[in-house]
Tab-separated table of C-alpha atoms and ligand atoms in Angstrom:
chain	number	residue	atom	x	y	z
A	1	MET	CA	18.560	-72.564	-56.544
A	2	PRO	CA	20.916	-73.192	-59.493
A	3	ALA	CA	20.888	-70.636	-62.316
A	4	SER	CA	19.127	-72.953	-64.750
A	5	GLU	CA	16.299	-73.556	-62.277
A	6	ILE	CA	15.876	-69.809	-61.708
A	7	GLN	CA	15.816	-69.224	-65.455
A	8	GLU	CA	13.124	-71.874	-65.994
A	9	LYS	CA	11.038	-70.644	-63.134
A	10	VAL	CA	11.188	-67.022	-64.298
A	11	ARG	CA	10.253	-68.006	-67.843
A	12	ALA	CA	7.081	-69.638	-66.533
A	13	LEU	CA	6.278	-66.539	-64.463
A	14	MET	CA	6.643	-64.046	-67.329
A	15	PRO	CA	3.065	-64.055	-68.688
A	16	GLY	CA	1.805	-63.087	-65.212
A	17	VAL	CA	4.508	-60.459	-64.743
A	18	ILE	CA	3.773	-58.840	-68.110
A	19	ALA	CA	0.026	-58.916	-67.417
A	20	ASN	CA	0.693	-57.024	-64.167
A	21	LEU	CA	2.985	-54.589	-65.979
A	22	GLU	CA	0.268	-53.866	-68.547
A	23	GLU	CA	-2.299	-53.371	-65.830
A	24	LEU	CA	-0.001	-50.828	-64.136
A	25	ILE	CA	0.788	-48.994	-67.397
A	26	ALA	CA	-2.958	-48.413	-67.821
A	27	ILE	CA	-3.016	-46.354	-64.603
A	28	PRO	CA	-1.904	-42.776	-65.447
A	29	SER	CA	0.127	-42.284	-62.270
A	30	VAL	CA	1.473	-38.811	-62.938
A	31	ALA	CA	2.452	-37.112	-59.672
A	32	PHE	CA	3.041	-33.685	-61.243
A	33	PRO	CA	1.077	-30.777	-59.748
A	34	GLY	CA	-2.173	-30.192	-61.618
A	35	TYR	CA	-2.724	-33.846	-62.546
A	36	PRO	CA	-5.607	-35.811	-60.941
A	37	GLU	CA	-4.812	-37.502	-57.634
A	38	GLU	CA	-7.129	-40.486	-58.055
A	39	PRO	CA	-4.864	-42.468	-60.455
A	40	MET	CA	-1.888	-41.936	-58.128
A	41	HIS	CA	-3.860	-43.371	-55.199
A	42	ARG	CA	-5.139	-46.231	-57.364
A	43	MET	CA	-1.594	-46.968	-58.527
A	44	ALA	CA	-0.256	-46.944	-54.946
A	45	GLU	CA	-3.040	-49.270	-53.763
A	46	ARG	CA	-2.632	-51.734	-56.620
A	47	THR	CA	1.158	-51.750	-56.273
A	48	LEU	CA	0.797	-52.391	-52.533
A	49	GLU	CA	-1.560	-55.268	-53.213
A	50	LEU	CA	0.783	-56.871	-55.751
A	51	PHE	CA	3.818	-56.610	-53.483
A	52	ARG	CA	1.866	-57.958	-50.490
A	53	GLU	CA	0.788	-60.942	-52.571
A	54	ALA	CA	4.410	-61.404	-53.677
A	55	GLY	CA	5.549	-61.814	-50.079
A	56	PHE	CA	5.884	-58.371	-48.461
A	57	ALA	CA	3.155	-58.921	-45.857
A	58	ASP	CA	3.860	-55.621	-44.084
A	59	ALA	CA	4.034	-53.409	-47.206
A	60	HIS	CA	2.455	-50.057	-46.385
A	61	LEU	CA	2.269	-46.442	-47.432
A	62	ALA	CA	4.909	-44.571	-45.471
A	63	GLU	CA	3.946	-41.328	-43.767
A	64	VAL	CA	5.358	-38.236	-45.409
A	65	PRO	CA	4.647	-34.575	-44.614
A	66	HIS	CA	3.682	-33.755	-48.211
A	67	GLY	CA	3.218	-35.384	-51.598
A	68	TYR	CA	2.393	-38.957	-52.525
A	69	PRO	CA	3.785	-41.522	-50.095
A	70	PRO	CA	6.486	-44.040	-50.863
A	71	ILE	CA	5.665	-47.706	-50.306
A	72	TYR	CA	7.889	-49.353	-47.721
A	73	ALA	CA	8.220	-52.974	-46.607
A	74	GLU	CA	10.639	-55.242	-44.807
A	75	LEU	CA	10.998	-58.952	-45.288
A	76	PRO	CA	13.471	-60.692	-43.001
A	77	GLY	CA	15.611	-63.344	-44.642
A	78	PRO	CA	17.465	-66.159	-42.913
A	79	GLU	CA	19.200	-65.203	-39.648
A	80	GLY	CA	22.399	-63.262	-40.345
A	81	SER	CA	21.755	-62.913	-44.087
A	82	PRO	CA	22.802	-59.699	-45.879
A	83	VAL	CA	20.349	-56.801	-46.140
A	84	VAL	CA	19.369	-55.448	-49.556
A	85	VAL	CA	17.336	-52.311	-50.234
A	86	LEU	CA	15.323	-52.636	-53.463
A	87	TYR	CA	14.304	-49.391	-55.146
A	88	ALA	CA	11.890	-48.514	-57.959
A	89	HIS	CA	9.284	-45.769	-58.475
A	90	TYR	CA	5.573	-45.977	-59.254
A	91	ASP	CA	4.975	-42.467	-60.621
A	92	VAL	CA	5.604	-41.672	-64.282
A	93	GLN	CA	6.208	-38.713	-66.572
A	94	PRO	CA	3.179	-37.023	-68.153
A	95	ALA	CA	2.444	-38.088	-71.736
A	96	PRO	CA	0.982	-35.111	-73.597
A	97	GLU	CA	-0.401	-35.828	-77.047
A	98	SER	CA	1.840	-33.038	-78.364
A	99	GLN	CA	4.793	-35.412	-77.883
A	100	GLY	CA	3.498	-37.325	-80.900
A	101	TRP	CA	2.452	-40.741	-79.546
A	102	SER	CA	1.523	-43.292	-82.182
A	103	THR	CA	-0.662	-45.261	-79.722
A	104	ASP	CA	-2.509	-44.161	-76.593
A	105	PRO	CA	0.131	-43.844	-73.816
A	106	TRP	CA	-2.247	-45.294	-71.200
A	107	THR	CA	-3.256	-48.311	-73.277
A	108	PRO	CA	-0.455	-50.877	-73.090
A	109	THR	CA	0.157	-52.017	-76.647
A	110	ARG	CA	2.208	-54.983	-77.791
A	111	LYS	CA	3.656	-54.158	-81.194
A	112	GLU	CA	5.176	-56.395	-83.876
A	113	ASP	CA	8.672	-55.853	-82.489
A	114	GLY	CA	7.524	-57.701	-79.354
A	115	ARG	CA	7.870	-54.636	-77.143
A	116	VAL	CA	5.184	-53.294	-74.820
A	117	TYR	CA	4.424	-49.604	-75.461
A	118	GLY	CA	2.960	-47.079	-73.051
A	119	ARG	CA	3.991	-44.366	-70.590
A	120	GLY	CA	5.939	-45.939	-67.746
A	121	ALA	CA	6.394	-49.247	-69.598
A	122	ALA	CA	10.119	-48.806	-68.984
A	123	ASP	CA	10.477	-45.879	-66.525
A	124	ASP	CA	9.870	-47.290	-64.038
A	125	LYS	CA	6.999	-49.756	-64.055
A	126	SER	CA	9.475	-52.230	-65.557
A	127	GLY	CA	11.401	-51.833	-62.289
A	128	LEU	CA	8.264	-52.761	-60.332
A	129	ALA	CA	7.778	-55.759	-62.637
A	130	THR	CA	11.389	-56.852	-62.090
A	131	HIS	CA	11.073	-56.758	-58.296
A	132	LEU	CA	7.721	-58.569	-58.438
A	133	GLY	CA	9.027	-61.279	-60.756
A	134	MET	CA	12.084	-61.828	-58.589
A	135	MET	CA	9.973	-62.191	-55.446
A	136	ARG	CA	7.765	-64.728	-57.199
A	137	ALA	CA	10.833	-66.654	-58.364
A	138	PHE	CA	11.632	-67.141	-54.669
A	139	ASP	CA	7.977	-67.920	-53.826
A	140	GLY	CA	8.017	-64.836	-51.617
A	141	LYS	CA	10.940	-66.114	-49.539
A	142	PRO	CA	14.158	-64.530	-50.799
A	143	PRO	CA	17.495	-65.744	-49.368
A	144	VAL	CA	18.405	-62.303	-47.937
A	145	THR	CA	16.652	-59.656	-45.865
A	146	ILE	CA	14.902	-57.164	-48.143
A	147	ARG	CA	13.868	-53.589	-47.482
A	148	LEU	CA	11.607	-52.403	-50.268
A	149	ILE	CA	11.182	-48.744	-51.168
A	150	LEU	CA	8.902	-47.750	-54.049
A	151	GLU	CA	8.867	-44.013	-54.568
A	152	GLY	CA	5.771	-42.050	-55.635
A	153	MET	CA	7.353	-38.695	-56.530
A	154	GLU	CA	10.494	-39.526	-58.500
A	155	GLU	CA	9.574	-37.620	-61.647
A	156	THR	CA	8.531	-34.440	-59.818
A	157	GLU	CA	9.518	-32.737	-56.530
A	158	SER	CA	10.677	-35.900	-54.789
A	159	ASN	CA	9.951	-36.246	-51.066
A	160	LEU	CA	12.102	-39.342	-50.692
A	161	GLU	CA	15.374	-37.629	-49.815
A	162	GLU	CA	13.621	-35.944	-46.890
A	163	PHE	CA	12.109	-39.303	-45.913
A	164	VAL	CA	15.510	-41.012	-45.966
A	165	GLU	CA	17.030	-38.202	-43.879
A	166	ALA	CA	14.182	-38.507	-41.341
A	167	HIS	CA	14.360	-42.334	-41.164
A	168	PRO	CA	17.921	-43.447	-41.903
A	169	ASP	CA	17.268	-46.599	-39.828
A	170	LEU	CA	14.924	-47.896	-42.563
A	171	PHE	CA	17.738	-47.744	-45.126
A	172	GLN	CA	20.543	-49.556	-43.344
A	173	CYS	CA	21.775	-52.303	-45.636
A	174	ASP	CA	24.727	-53.970	-47.326
A	175	LEU	CA	23.572	-53.162	-50.842
A	176	PHE	CA	21.199	-50.733	-52.557
A	177	VAL	CA	19.704	-52.128	-55.757
A	178	VAL	CA	18.257	-49.309	-57.858
A	179	CYS	CA	16.174	-50.813	-60.653
A	180	ASP	CA	15.554	-47.692	-62.730
A	181	MET	CA	18.304	-47.837	-65.353
A	182	GLY	CA	19.006	-49.873	-68.462
A	183	ASN	CA	21.509	-51.441	-70.796
A	184	LEU	CA	22.684	-49.474	-73.810
A	185	VAL	CA	21.171	-52.185	-76.003
A	186	ALA	CA	18.723	-54.876	-74.806
A	187	GLY	CA	20.507	-58.163	-74.208
A	188	GLU	CA	23.969	-56.611	-73.639
A	189	PRO	CA	24.551	-56.286	-69.896
A	190	VAL	CA	26.041	-53.187	-68.282
A	191	LEU	CA	26.313	-51.769	-64.789
A	192	THR	CA	26.037	-48.025	-64.316
A	193	THR	CA	29.042	-46.805	-62.362
A	194	ALA	CA	29.078	-43.006	-62.667
A	195	LEU	CA	26.436	-40.317	-62.943
A	196	ARG	CA	27.030	-36.699	-63.838
A	197	GLY	CA	25.981	-33.974	-61.413
A	198	ASP	CA	23.847	-30.969	-62.190
A	199	VAL	CA	24.474	-27.306	-61.403
A	200	SER	CA	22.405	-24.370	-62.573
A	201	CYS	CA	22.080	-20.611	-62.327
A	202	THR	CA	20.153	-17.732	-63.838
A	203	VAL	CA	21.933	-14.878	-65.552
A	204	THR	CA	20.394	-11.454	-66.139
A	205	VAL	CA	21.981	-8.976	-68.531
A	206	ARG	CA	21.089	-5.243	-68.342
A	207	THR	CA	22.199	-2.555	-70.766
A	208	LEU	CA	19.741	0.342	-70.394
A	209	ASP	CA	17.676	1.956	-67.680
A	210	HIS	CA	14.544	1.749	-69.845
A	211	PRO	CA	13.491	0.593	-73.342
A	212	LEU	CA	14.322	2.781	-76.353
A	213	HIS	CA	12.921	3.127	-79.882
A	214	SER	CA	14.988	0.814	-82.058
A	215	GLY	CA	14.838	3.153	-85.064
A	216	VAL	CA	15.859	6.279	-83.258
A	217	PHE	CA	18.520	4.693	-81.021
A	218	GLY	CA	19.394	1.356	-82.671
A	219	GLY	CA	22.936	0.978	-83.953
A	220	ALA	CA	24.434	2.920	-81.086
A	221	ALA	CA	22.397	1.932	-77.995
A	222	PRO	CA	23.171	-1.640	-76.789
A	223	ASP	CA	20.406	-4.258	-76.759
A	224	ALA	CA	20.331	-6.566	-73.700
A	225	MET	CA	19.006	-9.554	-75.631
A	226	MET	CA	21.862	-9.365	-78.144
A	227	ALA	CA	24.311	-8.957	-75.273
A	228	LEU	CA	22.863	-12.055	-73.582
A	229	ALA	CA	23.075	-14.025	-76.849
A	230	ARG	CA	26.741	-13.068	-77.238
A	231	LEU	CA	27.426	-13.982	-73.620
A	232	LEU	CA	25.740	-17.390	-73.974
A	233	SER	CA	27.673	-18.110	-77.150
A	234	THR	CA	30.959	-17.859	-75.209
A	235	LEU	CA	30.000	-20.840	-73.041
A	236	VAL	CA	30.791	-23.354	-75.802
A	237	ASP	CA	33.356	-23.422	-78.598
A	238	ASP	CA	32.644	-23.919	-82.288
A	239	ALA	CA	32.461	-27.718	-81.865
A	240	GLY	CA	30.010	-27.392	-79.003
A	241	ASP	CA	32.431	-28.357	-76.224
A	242	VAL	CA	32.184	-26.437	-72.952
A	243	ALA	CA	34.579	-23.475	-73.086
A	244	VAL	CA	34.492	-22.324	-69.468
A	245	ALA	CA	37.865	-22.065	-67.727
A	246	GLY	CA	38.028	-24.103	-64.515
A	247	VAL	CA	35.242	-26.560	-65.376
A	248	THR	CA	36.503	-30.146	-65.121
A	249	THR	CA	36.495	-32.484	-68.102
A	250	GLY	CA	37.627	-36.092	-68.638
A	251	THR	CA	37.473	-39.251	-70.739
A	252	TRP	CA	35.355	-42.406	-70.284
A	253	GLU	CA	37.208	-45.648	-69.451
A	254	GLY	CA	34.323	-48.173	-69.561
A	255	ALA	CA	32.031	-49.428	-72.330
A	256	GLU	CA	31.526	-47.299	-75.422
A	257	GLN	CA	28.095	-46.316	-76.566
A	258	SER	CA	28.129	-46.387	-80.355
A	259	GLU	CA	27.126	-43.213	-82.184
A	260	GLU	CA	24.654	-45.336	-84.117
A	261	SER	CA	22.790	-46.546	-81.011
A	262	PHE	CA	22.904	-43.048	-79.496
A	263	LEU	CA	21.381	-41.579	-82.640
A	264	GLU	CA	18.434	-43.980	-82.405
A	265	GLY	CA	17.221	-41.981	-79.419
A	266	VAL	CA	18.071	-38.501	-80.765
A	267	PRO	CA	15.589	-37.004	-83.241
A	268	LEU	CA	18.146	-34.907	-85.166
A	269	LEU	CA	16.665	-32.930	-88.014
A	270	ASP	CA	18.047	-33.081	-91.541
A	271	GLY	CA	21.460	-31.476	-91.788
A	272	VAL	CA	21.903	-31.048	-88.024
A	273	SER	CA	25.015	-32.629	-86.488
A	274	LEU	CA	25.844	-33.829	-83.005
A	275	ILE	CA	27.970	-31.481	-80.913
A	276	GLY	CA	31.154	-31.899	-78.891
A	277	THR	CA	34.312	-33.902	-79.450
A	278	GLY	CA	35.548	-37.288	-78.210
A	279	THR	CA	33.534	-40.507	-78.151
A	280	VAL	CA	29.800	-40.396	-77.430
A	281	SER	CA	30.586	-41.999	-74.049
A	282	ASP	CA	33.126	-39.241	-73.289
A	283	ARG	CA	30.601	-36.571	-74.166
A	284	LEU	CA	27.731	-38.075	-72.176
A	285	TRP	CA	29.466	-39.425	-69.089
A	286	ALA	CA	32.922	-37.920	-68.647
A	287	LYS	CA	32.707	-34.381	-70.039
A	288	PRO	CA	30.582	-31.443	-68.883
A	289	SER	CA	27.752	-30.017	-70.950
A	290	ILE	CA	25.992	-26.648	-70.878
A	291	ASN	CA	22.475	-25.859	-72.031
A	292	ALA	CA	20.360	-22.721	-71.835
A	293	ILE	CA	17.102	-24.240	-70.571
A	294	GLY	CA	14.973	-21.115	-70.327
A	295	ILE	CA	14.921	-17.505	-71.486
A	296	ASP	CA	12.929	-14.547	-70.156
A	297	THR	CA	12.555	-11.705	-72.580
A	298	THR	CA	9.823	-9.950	-74.514
A	299	SER	CA	7.741	-12.455	-76.472
A	300	ILE	CA	7.372	-12.190	-80.242
A	301	ALA	CA	3.665	-11.472	-79.824
A	302	GLY	CA	4.430	-8.650	-77.399
A	303	SER	CA	7.315	-7.194	-79.401
A	304	SER	CA	7.511	-3.743	-80.953
A	305	ASN	CA	10.310	-1.572	-82.323
A	306	VAL	CA	12.021	-1.384	-78.976
A	307	ILE	CA	15.561	-2.065	-77.792
A	308	LEU	CA	15.279	-4.397	-74.814
A	309	PRO	CA	16.958	-3.134	-71.666
A	310	GLN	CA	17.087	-6.528	-69.909
A	311	ALA	CA	17.097	-10.269	-70.702
A	312	SER	CA	17.617	-13.390	-68.568
A	313	ALA	CA	18.461	-17.031	-69.142
A	314	LYS	CA	18.607	-20.118	-66.973
A	315	ILE	CA	21.692	-22.219	-67.561
A	316	SER	CA	22.102	-25.869	-66.644
A	317	MET	CA	25.536	-27.452	-66.573
A	318	ARG	CA	26.098	-31.203	-66.181
A	319	ILE	CA	29.322	-31.837	-64.263
A	320	VAL	CA	31.589	-34.851	-64.280
A	321	PRO	CA	31.947	-37.482	-61.526
A	322	GLY	CA	34.546	-36.766	-58.876
A	323	THR	CA	34.127	-32.969	-58.896
A	324	ASP	CA	32.970	-30.455	-56.291
A	325	PRO	CA	29.670	-29.006	-57.566
A	326	GLU	CA	30.163	-25.660	-55.789
A	327	ALA	CA	33.598	-25.220	-57.393
A	328	GLU	CA	32.238	-26.133	-60.852
A	329	LEU	CA	29.381	-23.648	-60.387
A	330	ASP	CA	31.912	-21.010	-59.209
A	331	ALA	CA	33.743	-21.392	-62.515
A	332	LEU	CA	30.531	-20.982	-64.509
A	333	VAL	CA	29.487	-17.915	-62.502
A	334	ALA	CA	32.932	-16.322	-62.886
A	335	HIS	CA	32.785	-16.879	-66.659
A	336	LEU	CA	29.328	-15.312	-66.960
A	337	GLU	CA	30.366	-12.325	-64.853
A	338	SER	CA	33.390	-11.606	-67.010
A	339	HIS	CA	32.330	-12.309	-70.617
A	340	ALA	CA	29.411	-9.975	-71.356
A	341	PRO	CA	30.047	-7.569	-74.252
A	342	TRP	CA	29.892	-3.756	-74.153
A	343	GLY	CA	30.236	-3.533	-70.374
A	344	ALA	CA	26.702	-4.862	-69.936
A	345	GLN	CA	25.738	-5.385	-66.302
A	346	VAL	CA	25.487	-9.050	-65.350
A	347	GLU	CA	23.755	-10.525	-62.335
A	348	VAL	CA	24.083	-14.270	-61.696
A	349	LYS	CA	21.953	-16.179	-59.187
A	350	ARG	CA	23.018	-19.661	-58.158
A	351	VAL	CA	20.093	-22.091	-58.337
A	352	LYS	CA	21.437	-25.601	-57.773
A	353	ALA	CA	24.658	-27.518	-57.112
A	354	ALA	CA	23.985	-31.271	-57.083
A	355	PRO	CA	27.053	-33.503	-56.975
A	356	ALA	CA	27.939	-36.197	-59.456
A	357	PHE	CA	27.951	-39.759	-58.154
A	358	LEU	CA	30.675	-42.353	-58.495
A	359	VAL	CA	29.479	-45.840	-57.585
A	360	PRO	CA	32.009	-47.309	-55.146
A	361	SER	CA	33.652	-50.283	-56.859
A	362	GLY	CA	35.550	-53.312	-55.688
A	363	GLY	CA	33.019	-54.536	-53.105
A	364	ALA	CA	31.426	-57.966	-52.777
A	365	GLY	CA	27.960	-56.695	-53.770
A	366	VAL	CA	29.067	-55.112	-57.030
A	367	SER	CA	31.149	-58.109	-58.025
A	368	ALA	CA	28.196	-60.425	-57.261
A	369	ALA	CA	26.021	-58.181	-59.442
A	370	ARG	CA	28.558	-58.332	-62.257
A	371	GLU	CA	28.588	-62.155	-62.101
A	372	ALA	CA	24.769	-62.289	-61.907
A	373	MET	CA	24.418	-60.000	-64.932
A	374	SER	CA	26.929	-62.010	-66.945
A	375	GLU	CA	25.162	-65.299	-66.144
A	376	ALA	CA	21.658	-63.979	-66.777
A	377	PHE	CA	22.625	-62.431	-70.109
A	378	GLY	CA	25.223	-64.945	-71.228
A	379	SER	CA	27.895	-62.323	-71.845
A	380	GLU	CA	30.339	-60.273	-69.808
A	381	ALA	CA	28.867	-57.136	-68.151
A	382	SER	CA	30.660	-53.847	-68.853
A	383	GLU	CA	30.522	-50.404	-67.258
A	384	VAL	CA	28.633	-47.360	-68.433
A	385	GLY	CA	27.952	-43.929	-67.059
A	386	SER	CA	24.778	-41.911	-66.956
A	387	GLY	CA	24.491	-38.369	-68.213
A	388	GLY	CA	21.607	-37.699	-65.847
A	389	SER	CA	21.866	-37.465	-62.089
A	390	ILE	CA	19.977	-39.117	-59.229
A	391	PRO	CA	20.441	-36.897	-56.157
A	392	LEU	CA	18.797	-39.613	-54.040
A	393	LEU	CA	21.935	-41.768	-54.407
A	394	GLN	CA	23.994	-39.239	-52.445
A	395	THR	CA	21.319	-39.136	-49.724
A	396	LEU	CA	21.249	-42.935	-49.485
A	397	HIS	CA	25.044	-42.976	-49.379
A	398	GLU	CA	25.016	-40.525	-46.476
A	399	ALA	CA	22.341	-42.564	-44.637
A	400	CYS	CA	24.403	-45.738	-44.938
A	401	PRO	CA	27.990	-44.913	-45.979
A	402	ALA	CA	29.249	-48.507	-45.993
A	403	ALA	CA	26.574	-49.860	-48.352
A	404	GLU	CA	27.326	-50.626	-51.993
A	405	PHE	CA	25.184	-49.677	-54.994
A	406	VAL	CA	23.943	-51.614	-58.000
A	407	LEU	CA	22.262	-49.491	-60.665
A	408	TRP	CA	20.540	-51.423	-63.416
A	409	GLY	CA	17.177	-52.231	-64.975
A	410	PRO	CA	15.287	-53.103	-68.172
A	411	GLU	CA	15.197	-49.540	-69.650
A	412	ASP	CA	17.395	-50.167	-72.710
A	413	MET	CA	18.793	-46.809	-73.751
A	414	ASP	CA	18.520	-47.032	-77.520
A	415	LYS	CA	14.859	-48.052	-77.778
A	416	ALA	CA	13.005	-47.394	-74.488
A	417	ARG	CA	12.481	-43.648	-75.183
A	418	ILE	CA	11.845	-42.837	-71.530
A	419	HIS	CA	10.193	-39.417	-70.951
A	420	ALA	CA	9.435	-39.215	-74.706
A	421	SER	CA	6.638	-40.432	-76.990
A	422	ASP	CA	6.250	-44.161	-77.682
A	423	GLU	CA	8.054	-45.272	-74.519
A	424	SER	CA	8.442	-49.044	-74.520
A	425	VAL	CA	10.090	-52.026	-72.886
A	426	ASP	CA	11.300	-55.383	-74.137
A	427	PRO	CA	9.653	-58.169	-72.076
A	428	ALA	CA	12.693	-60.393	-72.728
A	429	GLU	CA	14.866	-57.743	-71.067
A	430	ILE	CA	12.582	-57.752	-67.996
A	431	GLU	CA	12.922	-61.532	-67.891
A	432	ARG	CA	16.721	-61.335	-67.995
A	433	MET	CA	16.751	-58.645	-65.310
A	434	ILE	CA	14.528	-60.746	-63.026
A	435	VAL	CA	16.967	-63.628	-63.431
A	436	ALA	CA	19.926	-61.297	-62.786
A	437	GLN	CA	18.357	-59.926	-59.607
A	438	ALA	CA	17.455	-63.387	-58.334
A	439	LEU	CA	21.001	-64.612	-59.034
A	440	LEU	CA	22.412	-61.554	-57.270
A	441	LEU	CA	20.469	-62.354	-54.090
A	442	GLU	CA	21.524	-66.004	-54.275
A	443	LYS	CA	25.165	-65.011	-54.588
A	444	LEU	CA	24.952	-62.515	-51.726
A	445	ALA	CA	23.305	-65.140	-49.504
A	446	SER	CA	26.020	-67.696	-50.188
A	447	ARG	CA	28.975	-65.395	-49.410
B	1	ZN	ZN1	12.840	-43.457	-63.482
């Protein structure tokens, strides 16, 4: 099919695709513990039905030892055609009212800006819509062999890595297409080529054997909470850059995210500045970052005039692509163990060391994707990174080391507000992504 024919066909399919998307947004498929199971089952069933109708006759719920099952299907293409694994997920983040939604998160709402609002509109029900639309563009008969995997636990304790490790045969392919990302700005095509990794630890600081009266002893006896605060403050410099010796840093070579578009998604309060140095792209994709993501100490309600003998914090550090997560975590641990004031005792427990991911470049699949993106969007695709990590990518890479990766999707970074209130998606971006995916398969089939 020539590009213009695909474009026309997809345009005609869009009302149906968006109607399906809205139907799926209305199902509160939150897989987190404590949320009702019925909507998750309903979501899985309806998704199955839609993908069966779209051509995956054998789509089924895969068997997993625990959690909600992924949907799996195989659709053979012409003899000898390349094999593509298509990924998206059907669970979504919770949407508590306290986030400040301006419309009901489970009622898909088309606003004046043309976007569809609701939890999961972008992350990642737009990925489901993209795969569905693409299948329909081919009348259910794509030009390559497709293995479909739709995860049900992506936003919580995922069971998919275990599933991939148990069934690597189901994930053998030439190309993984992960449709759970987005352009920086809708309409401007990018491919995601690097994702930061994620290491974390807890640190406990102890100064006294037991609590003391702060009036009688304060001023001379050391307080563990103040010691912890001083220790944490050594992790970054005055600008907010990571100040831990031995942690790797770098600069970003691809597309630049403008500070303006970044700020659209960051609810900075009056007078508060961004932190770090270098371009926004450097800071998000090529430099490490450190955050204290939890603190255990006496609560304000439970406080009295007492010097605290012990305080703990959990620290998360995002690490740059191309680094060894254990070595980066070693550097963080060594810093914490050696920078506490007043000889305070420090105990560090390692929690997590997930590697960063560099998308292998230079292969036929990635260059076909670049061409497909450029044609579908009418402008040259550039490269971006991702500050977040997707540990699944490493697992898929290990299951099928020769396969390439394409990471893309309709979740435009400046407006989609994934995981936050008023999540939304631009239907025109879904349309362009459907065209891009269809063109990608066409190009792969003709190589
Ligand atoms: Zn997602």
